[in-house]
Amino acid sequence: MKILLYSIFSFFIIFGCTRFYADKYSYVEGFTQGTTYHITFLNKSQNDYSKEIQHILDSFDLSLSIYNPNSIISRMNRNEDVKADPWFTRVFNKSMEISAASDGAFDITVGPLVNAWGFGVAPKMKVDSSEIDSLKNLVGYKKVKLVEGRLIKQNPNSRLDVNAIAQGYSVDVICGYFEAMGIKDYLVEIGGELRARGCNPRGEYWRVGIDRPVEGNNTPGSNLQATLKLKNRALATSGNYRKFYEESGVKYGHHIDPATGYPARQNILSATVMSREDITSDGWGTAFMVMGLEKSKIVLEKHPELEVYFVYNDSIGNYKIYSSKGFSKWLMDEKEQ
């Protein structure tokens, strides 16, 4: 089972309204990273940006896709002598930052465990406690470092997996391209991770929906948990309700706890994170899924730059919502919708 082939479409972009100034907005869609992208932007010049957008995303894969054998990260995982490019460097450094701040709940060296549980590039292994303990020796963000663009590993069998953060960063990369082109009003969505700036075609904040994290909700936008308005913010959601499998009556989700080596069994069903950049939102979403509600609340006290919307189960299994104060102001009530 490949993570990118089962990407979480956590957000549904709502385009049902009449478009004011619609003739000046462009819409581009396509495929990348095993998923889809949808981009709407104010295109005053009416230039065709679709080919350049696709070229950027294809080039991005050559840096950070573990499914492309010729990518920089794949070659580093094979211990080839290859130097990091700026995209890889940015993802690596941000990953180390989030790993330290989350006490290792987020960790891009978790690749061997992700593969063992059947969520990576390799076929699922038949794992037992001794096998997991052995693989845990390869895991630990402090066991790798980047020195003058070269990846240094304590153990050559360690493997990086940046799926939990690279997709969010690809959104930022496209937004950076738009900024360079002088485009100031856009909504960029890749595999459900998104970032918005300025206004939509009606001159209003962009409107997006958060999918309800329940089994069977496989069509983005068909069953929404909440709707919010968005301006100059990035959103990413992590959850196990679409990427999991059952074996012998036990459900295994794709978020692996680096500390235990097993799929995380926490009470958060989905974690939506709002920040200024999607690389930050994406990485922290995974960290919160691994940490669980109470630990996440403690971490959030130290990180006011993050706003969150958690769907979780309480101690007796009731469906609950935790929304930070900064996030709640963006939520729309039924009258606004």
Tab-separated table of C-alpha atoms in Angstrom:
chain	number	residue	atom	x	y	z
A	1	MET	CA	0.000	0.000	0.000
A	2	LYS	CA	1.529	3.315	-1.044
A	3	ILE	CA	0.840	6.348	1.077
A	4	LEU	CA	0.830	8.753	-1.824
A	5	LEU	CA	-1.624	6.589	-3.728
A	6	TYR	CA	-4.038	6.892	-0.816
A	7	SER	CA	-3.507	10.548	-0.050
A	8	ILE	CA	-5.891	12.117	2.409
A	9	PHE	CA	-8.197	14.590	0.693
A	10	SER	CA	-8.942	16.406	3.923
A	11	PHE	CA	-10.465	19.463	2.343
A	12	PHE	CA	-13.144	20.034	-0.228
A	13	ILE	CA	-12.946	23.300	-2.147
A	14	ILE	CA	-16.341	24.888	-2.509
A	15	PHE	CA	-16.815	26.424	-5.945
A	16	GLY	CA	-20.605	26.415	-6.112
A	17	CYS	CA	-21.059	30.175	-5.939
A	18	THR	CA	-21.446	32.546	-8.877
A	19	ARG	CA	-18.032	33.864	-9.848
A	20	PHE	CA	-17.674	37.617	-9.830
A	21	TYR	CA	-14.867	38.697	-12.171
A	22	ALA	CA	-14.779	35.062	-13.257
A	23	ASP	CA	-13.176	35.996	-16.559
A	24	LYS	CA	-10.025	37.091	-14.725
A	25	TYR	CA	-9.604	33.921	-12.690
A	26	SER	CA	-7.957	30.767	-14.006
A	27	TYR	CA	-8.342	27.178	-12.856
A	28	VAL	CA	-5.662	24.506	-13.257
A	29	GLU	CA	-5.850	20.866	-12.245
A	30	GLY	CA	-3.711	17.797	-12.742
A	31	PHE	CA	-1.905	14.869	-11.123
A	32	THR	CA	1.199	14.805	-8.953
A	33	GLN	CA	2.636	12.722	-6.111
A	34	GLY	CA	0.057	10.002	-6.719
A	35	THR	CA	-2.802	12.415	-6.124
A	36	THR	CA	-4.546	15.404	-7.712
A	37	TYR	CA	-4.148	19.145	-7.503
A	38	HIS	CA	-6.627	21.985	-8.007
A	39	ILE	CA	-5.516	25.598	-8.256
A	40	THR	CA	-7.586	28.769	-8.724
A	41	PHE	CA	-5.948	32.174	-9.067
A	42	LEU	CA	-6.492	35.727	-10.289
A	43	ASN	CA	-4.790	35.772	-13.669
A	44	LYS	CA	-4.785	39.389	-14.816
A	45	SER	CA	-2.351	38.652	-17.637
A	46	GLN	CA	-4.396	35.637	-18.829
A	47	ASN	CA	-1.139	33.711	-19.372
A	48	ASP	CA	-1.184	29.919	-19.464
A	49	TYR	CA	0.662	28.798	-16.332
A	50	SER	CA	-0.429	25.157	-16.446
A	51	LYS	CA	2.708	23.736	-18.080
A	52	GLU	CA	5.046	25.571	-15.727
A	53	ILE	CA	3.051	24.421	-12.684
A	54	GLN	CA	3.242	20.796	-13.841
A	55	HIS	CA	6.960	21.174	-14.576
A	56	ILE	CA	7.597	22.487	-11.053
A	57	LEU	CA	5.691	19.597	-9.489
A	58	ASP	CA	7.498	17.030	-11.649
A	59	SER	CA	10.834	18.559	-10.639
A	60	PHE	CA	9.738	18.501	-7.009
A	61	ASP	CA	9.243	14.731	-7.256
A	62	LEU	CA	12.836	14.391	-8.447
A	63	SER	CA	13.893	15.861	-5.136
A	64	LEU	CA	11.601	14.378	-2.503
A	65	SER	CA	9.564	11.441	-3.812
A	66	ILE	CA	10.499	8.083	-2.273
A	67	TYR	CA	8.519	6.468	-5.106
A	68	ASN	CA	10.832	7.884	-7.772
A	69	PRO	CA	14.028	5.787	-7.774
A	70	ASN	CA	15.950	8.664	-9.350
A	71	SER	CA	14.979	11.262	-6.776
A	72	ILE	CA	17.508	12.803	-4.419
A	73	ILE	CA	15.880	11.219	-1.369
A	74	SER	CA	15.798	7.754	-2.988
A	75	ARG	CA	19.457	8.007	-3.902
A	76	MET	CA	20.314	9.138	-0.368
A	77	ASN	CA	18.390	6.176	1.016
A	78	ARG	CA	20.623	3.953	-1.160
A	79	ASN	CA	23.671	5.758	0.266
A	80	GLU	CA	24.707	7.209	-3.078
A	81	ASP	CA	26.903	10.300	-3.106
A	82	VAL	CA	24.321	12.929	-3.977
A	83	LYS	CA	23.968	16.491	-2.760
A	84	ALA	CA	20.744	17.976	-1.405
A	85	ASP	CA	18.991	20.649	-3.438
A	86	PRO	CA	17.221	23.627	-1.792
A	87	TRP	CA	13.876	21.784	-1.654
A	88	PHE	CA	15.344	18.765	0.120
A	89	THR	CA	17.296	21.028	2.473
A	90	ARG	CA	14.189	23.000	3.399
A	91	VAL	CA	12.168	19.863	4.144
A	92	PHE	CA	15.010	18.255	6.103
A	93	ASN	CA	15.609	21.324	8.273
A	94	LYS	CA	11.906	21.890	8.970
A	95	SER	CA	11.533	18.200	9.810
A	96	MET	CA	14.364	18.396	12.340
A	97	GLU	CA	12.739	21.484	13.848
A	98	ILE	CA	9.343	19.799	14.283
A	99	SER	CA	10.967	16.590	15.540
A	100	ALA	CA	12.770	18.453	18.301
A	101	ALA	CA	9.682	20.475	19.245
A	102	SER	CA	7.448	17.374	19.320
A	103	ASP	CA	9.954	15.257	21.283
A	104	GLY	CA	10.320	12.925	18.320
A	105	ALA	CA	6.626	12.325	17.616
A	106	PHE	CA	7.368	13.546	14.100
A	107	ASP	CA	10.383	11.783	12.602
A	108	ILE	CA	11.353	11.362	8.942
A	109	THR	CA	13.674	8.442	9.785
A	110	VAL	CA	10.581	6.323	10.486
A	111	GLY	CA	10.805	4.934	6.920
A	112	PRO	CA	11.847	1.363	7.878
A	113	LEU	CA	8.854	1.062	10.206
A	114	VAL	CA	6.472	2.583	7.667
A	115	ASN	CA	7.615	-0.038	5.153
A	116	ALA	CA	7.328	-2.876	7.660
A	117	TRP	CA	3.716	-1.999	8.403
A	118	GLY	CA	2.830	-1.838	4.710
A	119	PHE	CA	2.493	1.908	4.228
A	120	GLY	CA	5.681	2.593	2.275
A	121	VAL	CA	7.508	1.587	-0.875
A	122	ALA	CA	8.123	-2.017	0.181
A	123	PRO	CA	5.609	-4.869	0.605
A	124	LYS	CA	4.204	-5.327	4.093
A	125	MET	CA	6.317	-7.510	6.349
A	126	LYS	CA	5.101	-10.125	8.785
A	127	VAL	CA	6.161	-8.246	11.904
A	128	ASP	CA	6.589	-9.306	15.491
A	129	SER	CA	7.951	-7.527	18.549
A	130	SER	CA	11.560	-8.608	17.923
A	131	GLU	CA	11.433	-7.364	14.323
A	132	ILE	CA	9.995	-4.021	15.420
A	133	ASP	CA	12.669	-3.648	18.101
A	134	SER	CA	15.331	-4.326	15.479
A	135	LEU	CA	13.924	-1.728	13.080
A	136	LYS	CA	13.637	0.849	15.861
A	137	ASN	CA	17.441	0.861	16.016
A	138	LEU	CA	17.378	2.532	12.589
A	139	VAL	CA	14.927	5.230	13.679
A	140	GLY	CA	15.674	8.519	15.396
A	141	TYR	CA	15.936	12.027	13.989
A	142	LYS	CA	19.144	12.604	15.931
A	143	LYS	CA	20.770	9.739	14.010
A	144	VAL	CA	20.892	11.699	10.740
A	145	LYS	CA	22.207	15.114	9.806
A	146	LEU	CA	22.881	17.191	6.728
A	147	VAL	CA	26.475	18.353	6.379
A	148	GLU	CA	27.344	20.593	3.428
A	149	GLY	CA	24.434	19.105	1.510
A	150	ARG	CA	25.347	15.467	2.209
A	151	LEU	CA	23.188	13.199	4.344
A	152	ILE	CA	25.172	11.633	7.172
A	153	LYS	CA	23.665	8.548	8.815
A	154	GLN	CA	24.744	6.760	11.970
A	155	ASN	CA	23.468	3.551	10.351
A	156	PRO	CA	23.597	3.139	6.563
A	157	ASN	CA	20.358	1.122	6.699
A	158	SER	CA	18.353	4.096	7.941
A	159	ARG	CA	15.775	5.369	5.465
A	160	LEU	CA	14.096	8.763	5.195
A	161	ASP	CA	10.386	9.116	4.457
A	162	VAL	CA	9.104	12.691	4.044
A	163	ASN	CA	5.568	11.856	2.912
A	164	ALA	CA	4.175	13.462	6.050
A	165	ILE	CA	5.570	16.875	5.173
A	166	ALA	CA	6.646	17.078	1.522
A	167	GLN	CA	3.149	17.338	0.076
A	168	GLY	CA	2.422	20.383	2.213
A	169	TYR	CA	5.698	21.913	1.125
A	170	SER	CA	4.823	21.374	-2.537
A	171	VAL	CA	1.835	23.668	-1.940
A	172	ASP	CA	4.223	26.330	-0.613
A	173	VAL	CA	6.469	25.880	-3.644
A	174	ILE	CA	3.608	26.634	-6.044
A	175	CYS	CA	2.548	29.597	-3.904
A	176	GLY	CA	6.124	30.876	-4.061
A	177	TYR	CA	5.993	30.635	-7.839
A	178	PHE	CA	2.785	32.659	-7.910
A	179	GLU	CA	4.331	35.309	-5.673
A	180	ALA	CA	7.287	35.568	-8.041
A	181	MET	CA	4.846	36.010	-10.940
A	182	GLY	CA	3.047	38.808	-9.101
A	183	ILE	CA	-0.090	36.718	-8.470
A	184	LYS	CA	-1.612	37.730	-5.129
A	185	ASP	CA	-5.017	36.001	-5.072
A	186	TYR	CA	-5.001	32.204	-5.152
A	187	LEU	CA	-6.062	28.932	-3.621
A	188	VAL	CA	-3.595	26.070	-4.096
A	189	GLU	CA	-4.666	22.539	-3.106
A	190	ILE	CA	-2.567	19.410	-3.553
A	191	GLY	CA	-3.879	16.109	-2.215
A	192	GLY	CA	-6.085	17.930	0.286
A	193	GLU	CA	-3.370	20.200	1.706
A	194	LEU	CA	-3.948	23.816	0.811
A	195	ARG	CA	-2.968	27.428	1.155
A	196	ALA	CA	-4.905	30.574	0.287
A	197	ARG	CA	-4.115	34.209	-0.237
A	198	GLY	CA	-6.269	37.187	-1.091
A	199	CYS	CA	-9.816	36.754	-2.322
A	200	ASN	CA	-11.888	34.336	-4.350
A	201	PRO	CA	-13.668	35.293	-7.605
A	202	ARG	CA	-16.503	36.890	-5.605
A	203	GLY	CA	-14.142	39.174	-3.744
A	204	GLU	CA	-14.613	37.197	-0.517
A	205	TYR	CA	-12.443	34.996	1.640
A	206	TRP	CA	-11.865	31.551	0.196
A	207	ARG	CA	-14.248	28.924	1.564
A	208	VAL	CA	-13.136	25.384	2.311
A	209	GLY	CA	-14.598	22.407	4.113
A	210	ILE	CA	-13.085	19.872	6.490
A	211	ASP	CA	-14.200	16.296	5.836
A	212	ARG	CA	-15.778	14.348	8.666
A	213	PRO	CA	-13.268	11.676	9.825
A	214	VAL	CA	-15.514	8.629	9.670
A	215	GLU	CA	-15.034	5.332	7.876
A	216	GLY	CA	-16.726	5.225	4.504
A	217	ASN	CA	-16.279	8.952	3.899
A	218	ASN	CA	-14.117	8.377	0.843
A	219	THR	CA	-15.386	11.168	-1.397
A	220	PRO	CA	-13.945	14.590	-0.509
A	221	GLY	CA	-16.690	17.089	0.267
A	222	SER	CA	-19.543	14.585	0.497
A	223	ASN	CA	-19.676	14.648	4.299
A	224	LEU	CA	-18.252	17.784	5.874
A	225	GLN	CA	-17.318	18.235	9.499
A	226	ALA	CA	-17.014	22.012	9.273
A	227	THR	CA	-16.737	24.884	6.816
A	228	LEU	CA	-14.403	27.808	7.227
A	229	LYS	CA	-13.279	30.954	5.510
A	230	LEU	CA	-9.625	31.301	4.752
A	231	LYS	CA	-7.287	34.147	3.886
A	232	ASN	CA	-3.500	34.228	3.967
A	233	ARG	CA	-3.324	30.897	5.777
A	234	ALA	CA	-2.277	27.303	5.083
A	235	LEU	CA	-4.208	24.207	6.179
A	236	ALA	CA	-3.364	20.538	6.393
A	237	THR	CA	-5.234	17.622	7.923
A	238	SER	CA	-3.941	14.277	9.122
A	239	GLY	CA	-6.192	11.318	9.911
A	240	ASN	CA	-6.395	7.535	9.742
A	241	TYR	CA	-9.956	7.161	8.485
A	242	ARG	CA	-8.907	6.676	4.836
A	243	LYS	CA	-5.444	5.140	5.115
A	244	PHE	CA	-5.628	1.989	7.190
A	245	TYR	CA	-6.102	-1.735	6.920
A	246	GLU	CA	-7.547	-4.428	9.140
A	247	GLU	CA	-5.840	-7.693	9.970
A	248	SER	CA	-7.180	-10.354	12.321
A	249	GLY	CA	-9.793	-7.890	13.527
A	250	VAL	CA	-7.242	-5.186	14.378
A	251	LYS	CA	-7.188	-1.850	12.590
A	252	TYR	CA	-3.768	-0.425	11.671
A	253	GLY	CA	-3.470	3.245	10.738
A	254	HIS	CA	-0.599	4.761	8.789
A	255	HIS	CA	0.713	7.109	11.512
A	256	ILE	CA	3.606	5.230	13.101
A	257	ASP	CA	4.779	6.161	16.587
A	258	PRO	CA	8.607	6.297	16.382
A	259	ALA	CA	8.858	5.617	20.123
A	260	THR	CA	6.967	2.324	20.073
A	261	GLY	CA	7.455	1.254	16.466
A	262	TYR	CA	3.731	0.521	16.166
A	263	PRO	CA	0.854	2.439	14.540
A	264	ALA	CA	-0.165	5.218	16.916
A	265	ARG	CA	-3.269	4.464	18.976
A	266	GLN	CA	-4.339	7.893	20.152
A	267	ASN	CA	-7.734	9.500	20.634
A	268	ILE	CA	-7.427	12.085	17.841
A	269	LEU	CA	-9.349	11.009	14.734
A	270	SER	CA	-8.213	13.932	12.600
A	271	ALA	CA	-5.944	16.904	13.214
A	272	THR	CA	-6.350	20.035	11.118
A	273	VAL	CA	-3.549	22.558	11.528
A	274	MET	CA	-3.538	26.182	10.387
A	275	SER	CA	-0.359	28.220	10.023
A	276	ARG	CA	1.342	30.571	7.586
A	277	GLU	CA	3.040	27.810	5.553
A	278	ASP	CA	1.763	24.394	4.583
A	279	ILE	CA	5.083	22.700	5.319
A	280	THR	CA	4.479	23.633	8.956
A	281	SER	CA	0.812	22.630	8.972
A	282	ASP	CA	1.504	19.286	7.295
A	283	GLY	CA	4.334	18.230	9.583
A	284	TRP	CA	2.565	19.217	12.773
A	285	GLY	CA	-0.624	17.415	11.740
A	286	THR	CA	1.267	14.128	11.804
A	287	ALA	CA	2.961	14.980	15.097
A	288	PHE	CA	-0.384	15.679	16.781
A	289	MET	CA	-1.864	12.408	15.516
A	290	VAL	CA	1.008	10.554	17.163
A	291	MET	CA	0.968	12.573	20.411
A	292	GLY	CA	-2.758	12.494	21.145
A	293	LEU	CA	-4.950	15.250	22.543
A	294	GLU	CA	-3.463	16.027	25.952
A	295	LYS	CA	0.175	16.094	24.855
A	296	SER	CA	-0.809	18.156	21.820
A	297	LYS	CA	-2.475	20.774	24.041
A	298	ILE	CA	0.719	21.114	26.061
A	299	VAL	CA	2.818	21.579	22.930
A	300	LEU	CA	0.369	24.136	21.516
A	301	GLU	CA	0.916	26.364	24.539
A	302	LYS	CA	4.500	26.799	23.336
A	303	HIS	CA	3.581	27.371	19.686
A	304	PRO	CA	1.145	30.267	19.263
A	305	GLU	CA	1.866	30.260	15.525
A	306	LEU	CA	-0.245	27.087	15.244
A	307	GLU	CA	-4.038	26.933	15.306
A	308	VAL	CA	-5.809	23.576	15.374
A	309	TYR	CA	-9.126	21.798	14.948
A	310	PHE	CA	-9.129	18.285	16.411
A	311	VAL	CA	-11.840	15.660	16.096
A	312	TYR	CA	-11.341	13.074	18.827
A	313	ASN	CA	-12.951	10.410	20.983
A	314	ASP	CA	-13.246	11.028	24.709
A	315	SER	CA	-12.587	8.383	27.370
A	316	ILE	CA	-15.946	6.680	26.760
A	317	GLY	CA	-15.831	6.909	22.973
A	318	ASN	CA	-17.946	10.015	22.424
A	319	TYR	CA	-17.239	12.092	19.310
A	320	LYS	CA	-15.750	15.450	20.409
A	321	ILE	CA	-14.259	18.623	18.944
A	322	TYR	CA	-11.336	20.671	20.208
A	323	SER	CA	-10.780	23.977	18.407
A	324	SER	CA	-8.177	26.539	19.400
A	325	LYS	CA	-9.380	30.110	19.835
A	326	GLY	CA	-7.524	31.368	16.789
A	327	PHE	CA	-8.967	28.621	14.598
A	328	SER	CA	-12.535	29.080	15.808
A	329	LYS	CA	-12.773	32.620	14.448
A	330	TRP	CA	-12.455	31.256	10.910
A	331	LEU	CA	-15.274	28.720	11.264
A	332	MET	CA	-18.543	29.548	9.524
A	333	ASP	CA	-21.975	29.008	11.025
A	334	GLU	CA	-24.930	27.671	9.051
A	335	LYS	CA	-26.202	31.166	8.139
A	336	GLU	CA	-22.834	32.132	6.642
A	337	GLN	CA	-22.714	28.949	4.576
